Tab-separated table of C-alpha atoms in Angstrom:
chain	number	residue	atom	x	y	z
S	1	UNK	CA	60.185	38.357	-99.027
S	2	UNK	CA	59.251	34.676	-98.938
S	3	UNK	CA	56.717	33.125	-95.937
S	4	UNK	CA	57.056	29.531	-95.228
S	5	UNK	CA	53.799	27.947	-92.940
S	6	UNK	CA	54.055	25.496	-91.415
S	7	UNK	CA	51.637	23.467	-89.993
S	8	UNK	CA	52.977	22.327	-86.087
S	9	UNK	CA	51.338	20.508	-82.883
S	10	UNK	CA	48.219	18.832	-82.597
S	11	UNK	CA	46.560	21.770	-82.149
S	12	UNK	CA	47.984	22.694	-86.196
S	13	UNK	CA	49.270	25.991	-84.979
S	14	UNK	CA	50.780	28.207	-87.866
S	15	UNK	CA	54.192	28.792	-87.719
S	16	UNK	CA	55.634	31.203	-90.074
S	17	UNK	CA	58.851	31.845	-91.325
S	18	UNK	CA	59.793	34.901	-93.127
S	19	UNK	CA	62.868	34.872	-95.133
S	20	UNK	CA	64.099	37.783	-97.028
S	21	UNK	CA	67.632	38.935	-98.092
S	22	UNK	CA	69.352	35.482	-96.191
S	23	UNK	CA	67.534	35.944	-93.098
S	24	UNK	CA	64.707	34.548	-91.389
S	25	UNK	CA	62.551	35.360	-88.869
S	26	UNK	CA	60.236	33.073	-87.061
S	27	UNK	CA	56.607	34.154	-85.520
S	28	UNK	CA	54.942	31.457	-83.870
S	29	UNK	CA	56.912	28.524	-82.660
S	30	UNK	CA	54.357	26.093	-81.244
S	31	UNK	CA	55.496	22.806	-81.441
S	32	UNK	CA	57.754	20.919	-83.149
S	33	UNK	CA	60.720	22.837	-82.027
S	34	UNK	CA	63.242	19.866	-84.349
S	35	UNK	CA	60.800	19.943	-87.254
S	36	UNK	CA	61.203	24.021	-87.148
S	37	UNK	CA	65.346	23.514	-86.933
S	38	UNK	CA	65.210	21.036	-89.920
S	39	UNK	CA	62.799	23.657	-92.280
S	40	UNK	CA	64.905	26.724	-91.291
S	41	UNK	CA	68.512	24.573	-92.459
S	42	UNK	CA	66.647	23.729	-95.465
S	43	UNK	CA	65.693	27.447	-96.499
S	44	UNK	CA	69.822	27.615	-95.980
S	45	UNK	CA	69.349	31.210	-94.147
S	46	UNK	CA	70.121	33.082	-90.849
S	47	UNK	CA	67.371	33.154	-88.215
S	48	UNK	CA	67.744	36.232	-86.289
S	49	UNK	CA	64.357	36.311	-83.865
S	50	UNK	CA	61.670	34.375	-82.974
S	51	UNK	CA	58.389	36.175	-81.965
S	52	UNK	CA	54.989	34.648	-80.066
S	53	UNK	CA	51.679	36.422	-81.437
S	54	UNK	CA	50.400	35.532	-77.894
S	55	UNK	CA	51.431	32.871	-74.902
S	56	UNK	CA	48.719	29.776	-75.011
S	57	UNK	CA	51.152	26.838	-75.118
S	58	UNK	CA	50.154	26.068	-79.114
S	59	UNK	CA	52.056	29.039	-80.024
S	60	UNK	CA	54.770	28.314	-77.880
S	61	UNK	CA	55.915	25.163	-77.281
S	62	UNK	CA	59.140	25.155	-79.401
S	63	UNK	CA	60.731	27.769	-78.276
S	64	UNK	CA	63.277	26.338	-75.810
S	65	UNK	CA	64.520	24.004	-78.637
S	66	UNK	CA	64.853	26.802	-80.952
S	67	UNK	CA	66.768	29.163	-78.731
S	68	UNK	CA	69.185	26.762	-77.176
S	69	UNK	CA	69.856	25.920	-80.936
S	70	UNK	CA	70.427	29.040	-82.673
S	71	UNK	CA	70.976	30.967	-80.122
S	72	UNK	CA	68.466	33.869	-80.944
S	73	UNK	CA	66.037	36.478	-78.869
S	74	UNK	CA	62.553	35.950	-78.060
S	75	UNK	CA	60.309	38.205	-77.977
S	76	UNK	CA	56.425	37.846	-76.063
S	77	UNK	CA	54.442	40.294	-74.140
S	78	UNK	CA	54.904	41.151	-71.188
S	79	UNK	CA	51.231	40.495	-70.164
S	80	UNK	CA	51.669	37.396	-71.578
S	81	UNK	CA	54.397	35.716	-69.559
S	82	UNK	CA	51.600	34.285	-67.421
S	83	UNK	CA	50.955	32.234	-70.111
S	84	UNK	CA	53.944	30.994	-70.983
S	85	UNK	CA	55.079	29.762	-67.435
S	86	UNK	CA	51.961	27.347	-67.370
S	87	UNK	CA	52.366	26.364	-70.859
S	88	UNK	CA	53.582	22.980	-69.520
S	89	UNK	CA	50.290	22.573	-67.475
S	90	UNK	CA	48.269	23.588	-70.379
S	91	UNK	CA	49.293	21.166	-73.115
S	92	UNK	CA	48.502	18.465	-70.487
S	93	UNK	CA	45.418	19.222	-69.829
S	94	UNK	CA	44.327	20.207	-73.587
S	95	UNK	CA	46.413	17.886	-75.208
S	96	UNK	CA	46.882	15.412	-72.683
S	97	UNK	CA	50.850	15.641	-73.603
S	98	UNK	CA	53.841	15.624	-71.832
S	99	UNK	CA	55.836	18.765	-72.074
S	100	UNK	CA	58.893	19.883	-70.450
S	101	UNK	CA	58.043	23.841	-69.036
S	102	UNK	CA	59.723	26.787	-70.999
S	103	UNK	CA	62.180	28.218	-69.587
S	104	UNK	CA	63.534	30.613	-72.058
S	105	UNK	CA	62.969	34.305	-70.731
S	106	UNK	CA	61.236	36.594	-73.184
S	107	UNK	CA	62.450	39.694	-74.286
S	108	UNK	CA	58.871	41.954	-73.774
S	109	UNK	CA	57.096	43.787	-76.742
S	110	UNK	CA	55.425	46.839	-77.130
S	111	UNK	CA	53.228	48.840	-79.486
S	112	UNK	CA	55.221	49.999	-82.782
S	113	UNK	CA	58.230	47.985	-81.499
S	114	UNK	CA	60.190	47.302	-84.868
S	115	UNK	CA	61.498	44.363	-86.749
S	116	UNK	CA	63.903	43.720	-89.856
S	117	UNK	CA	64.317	40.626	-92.056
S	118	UNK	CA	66.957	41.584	-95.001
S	119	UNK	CA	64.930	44.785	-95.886
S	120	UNK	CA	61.748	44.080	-94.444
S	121	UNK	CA	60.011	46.298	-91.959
S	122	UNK	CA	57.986	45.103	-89.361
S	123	UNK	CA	55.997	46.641	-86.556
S	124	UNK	CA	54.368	45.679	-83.535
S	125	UNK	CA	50.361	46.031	-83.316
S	126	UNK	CA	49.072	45.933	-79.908
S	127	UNK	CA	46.203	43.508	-79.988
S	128	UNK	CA	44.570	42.047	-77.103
S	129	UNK	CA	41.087	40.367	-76.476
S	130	UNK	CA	42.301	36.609	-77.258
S	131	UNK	CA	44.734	37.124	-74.474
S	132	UNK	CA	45.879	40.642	-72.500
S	133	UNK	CA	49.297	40.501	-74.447
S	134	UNK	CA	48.278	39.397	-77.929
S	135	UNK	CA	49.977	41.184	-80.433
S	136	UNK	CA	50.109	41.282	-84.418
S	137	UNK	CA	53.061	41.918	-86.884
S	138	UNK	CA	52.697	44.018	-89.608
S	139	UNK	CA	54.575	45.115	-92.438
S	140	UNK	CA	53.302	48.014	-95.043
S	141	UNK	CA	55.725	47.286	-97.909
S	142	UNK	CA	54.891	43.454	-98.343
S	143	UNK	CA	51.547	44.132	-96.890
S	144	UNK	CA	51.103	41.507	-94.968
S	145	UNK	CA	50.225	40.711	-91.066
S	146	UNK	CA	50.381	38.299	-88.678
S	147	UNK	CA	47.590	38.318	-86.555
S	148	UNK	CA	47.839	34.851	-84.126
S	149	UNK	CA	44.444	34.422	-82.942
S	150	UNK	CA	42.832	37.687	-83.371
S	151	UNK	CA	41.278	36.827	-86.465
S	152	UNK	CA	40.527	34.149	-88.851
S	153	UNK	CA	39.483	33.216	-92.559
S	154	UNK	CA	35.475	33.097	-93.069
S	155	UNK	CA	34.973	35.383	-90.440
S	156	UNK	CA	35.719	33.468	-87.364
S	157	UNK	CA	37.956	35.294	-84.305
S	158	UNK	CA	39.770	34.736	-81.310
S	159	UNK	CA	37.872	32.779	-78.516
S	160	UNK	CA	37.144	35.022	-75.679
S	161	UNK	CA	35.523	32.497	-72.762
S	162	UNK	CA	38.880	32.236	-71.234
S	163	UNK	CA	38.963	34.301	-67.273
S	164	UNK	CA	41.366	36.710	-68.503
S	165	UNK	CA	40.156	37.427	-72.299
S	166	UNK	CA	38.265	40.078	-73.433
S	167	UNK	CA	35.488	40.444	-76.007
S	168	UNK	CA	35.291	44.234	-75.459
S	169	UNK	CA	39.247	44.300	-76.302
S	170	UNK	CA	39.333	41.365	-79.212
S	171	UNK	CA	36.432	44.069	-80.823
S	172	UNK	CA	38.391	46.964	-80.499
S	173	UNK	CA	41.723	44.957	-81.589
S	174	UNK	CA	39.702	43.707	-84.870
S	175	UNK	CA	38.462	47.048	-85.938
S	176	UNK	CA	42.224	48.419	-85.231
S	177	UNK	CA	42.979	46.176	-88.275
S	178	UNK	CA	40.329	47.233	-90.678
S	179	UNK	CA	42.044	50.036	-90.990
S	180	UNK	CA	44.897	48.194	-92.923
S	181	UNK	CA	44.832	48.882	-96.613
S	182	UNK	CA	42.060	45.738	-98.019
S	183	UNK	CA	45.038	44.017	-100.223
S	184	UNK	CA	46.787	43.025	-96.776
S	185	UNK	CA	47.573	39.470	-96.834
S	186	UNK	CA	46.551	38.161	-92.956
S	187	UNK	CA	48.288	34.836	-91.783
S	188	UNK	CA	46.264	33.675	-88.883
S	189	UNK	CA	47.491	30.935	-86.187
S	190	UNK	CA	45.428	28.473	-87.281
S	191	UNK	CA	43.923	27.621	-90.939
S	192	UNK	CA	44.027	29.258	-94.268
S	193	UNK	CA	45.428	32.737	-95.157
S	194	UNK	CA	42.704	36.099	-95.878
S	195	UNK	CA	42.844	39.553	-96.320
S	196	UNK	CA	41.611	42.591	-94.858
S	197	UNK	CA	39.477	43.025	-97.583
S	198	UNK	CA	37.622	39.664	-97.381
S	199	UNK	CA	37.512	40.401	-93.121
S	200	UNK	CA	35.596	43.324	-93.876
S	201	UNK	CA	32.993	41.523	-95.949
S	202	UNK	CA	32.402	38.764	-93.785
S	203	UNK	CA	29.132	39.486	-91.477
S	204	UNK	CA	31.058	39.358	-88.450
């Protein structure tokens, strides 16, 4: 298994794509949607599904690009889809860009839902706080997880001051982590890669 980042929308969102065994899968699409297109032709493999750690519009934003050019499933929670349909309104105001709104329809997530790239194995981890429907990817035989914006390198985490987050929830979603084995590689949405080790040592 191979993990391509790259670094999308002014907001440098992490978008990942996993290629193993000619296949690719793509977590994260948030901006970019032609630059995305352009790396997955130039790994020369098959993307089969695109998955969004969580709706905010930086984790989003090229996913009606992507689908109506390969054709392939998306997959967001449920609790989420709020999110996604003002996505448009939300990059405006943050950003101050002009989007047009996604209208790609979701296929919904759930916990343990699984995932395969070539022989890869992934799972669904049901992890809210950031947002009600954030969710992380895991997979025990690379040992690796995406986490969106759960968690991040040097012991930052997911914001929590927005109406509908949840500090009480992002606390119990952290500590459902730490229970990974330490060597677990963790690919945040934004910034440099850690592990569950090095999360565990940090004071927060």
């Amino acid at each position: 298994m191979k993990i391509h980042t790259l670094s999308v929308g002014q907001l440098r969102t992490n978008c990942y794509l996993i290629e193993d065994g000619g296949e690719v899968g793509i977590v994260d699409p948030g901006d970019d949607g032609d630059y995305i297109l352009r790396k997955i032709n130039d790994i020369k493999a098959k993307a089969v599904w695109m998955i969004a750690t969580h709706g905010h519009f930086d984790h989003v934003l090229g996913v009606c690009e992507i689908v109506l050019a390969l054709k392939i499933p998306f997959y967001l929670s449920s609790k989420d889809i709020f999110l996604l349909e003002k996505a448009k309104k939300s990059a405006e105001y943050f950003i101050k860009a002009r989007v047009d709104p996604i209208l790609a329809k979701p296929q919904p997530v759930k916990d343990g839902l699984g995932f395969l790239i070539g022989k890869s194995k992934f799972r669904v981890i049901e992890t809210p706080g950031h947002t009600p429907g954030g969710i992380s990817l895991y997979c025990q035989t690379g040992k690796v997880l995406f986490c969106g914006d759960l968690v991040f390198a040097r012991g930052a985490v997911g914001r929590t001051d927005f109406e509908y987050a949840s500090s009480e929830d992002l606390a119990k979603s952290i500590k459902k982590i730490l229970k990974l084995p330490d060597k677990t590689v963790v690919y945040p949405g934004h910034g440099e890669n850690t592990t569950i080790g090095d999360i565990k040592k940090e004071p927060n």
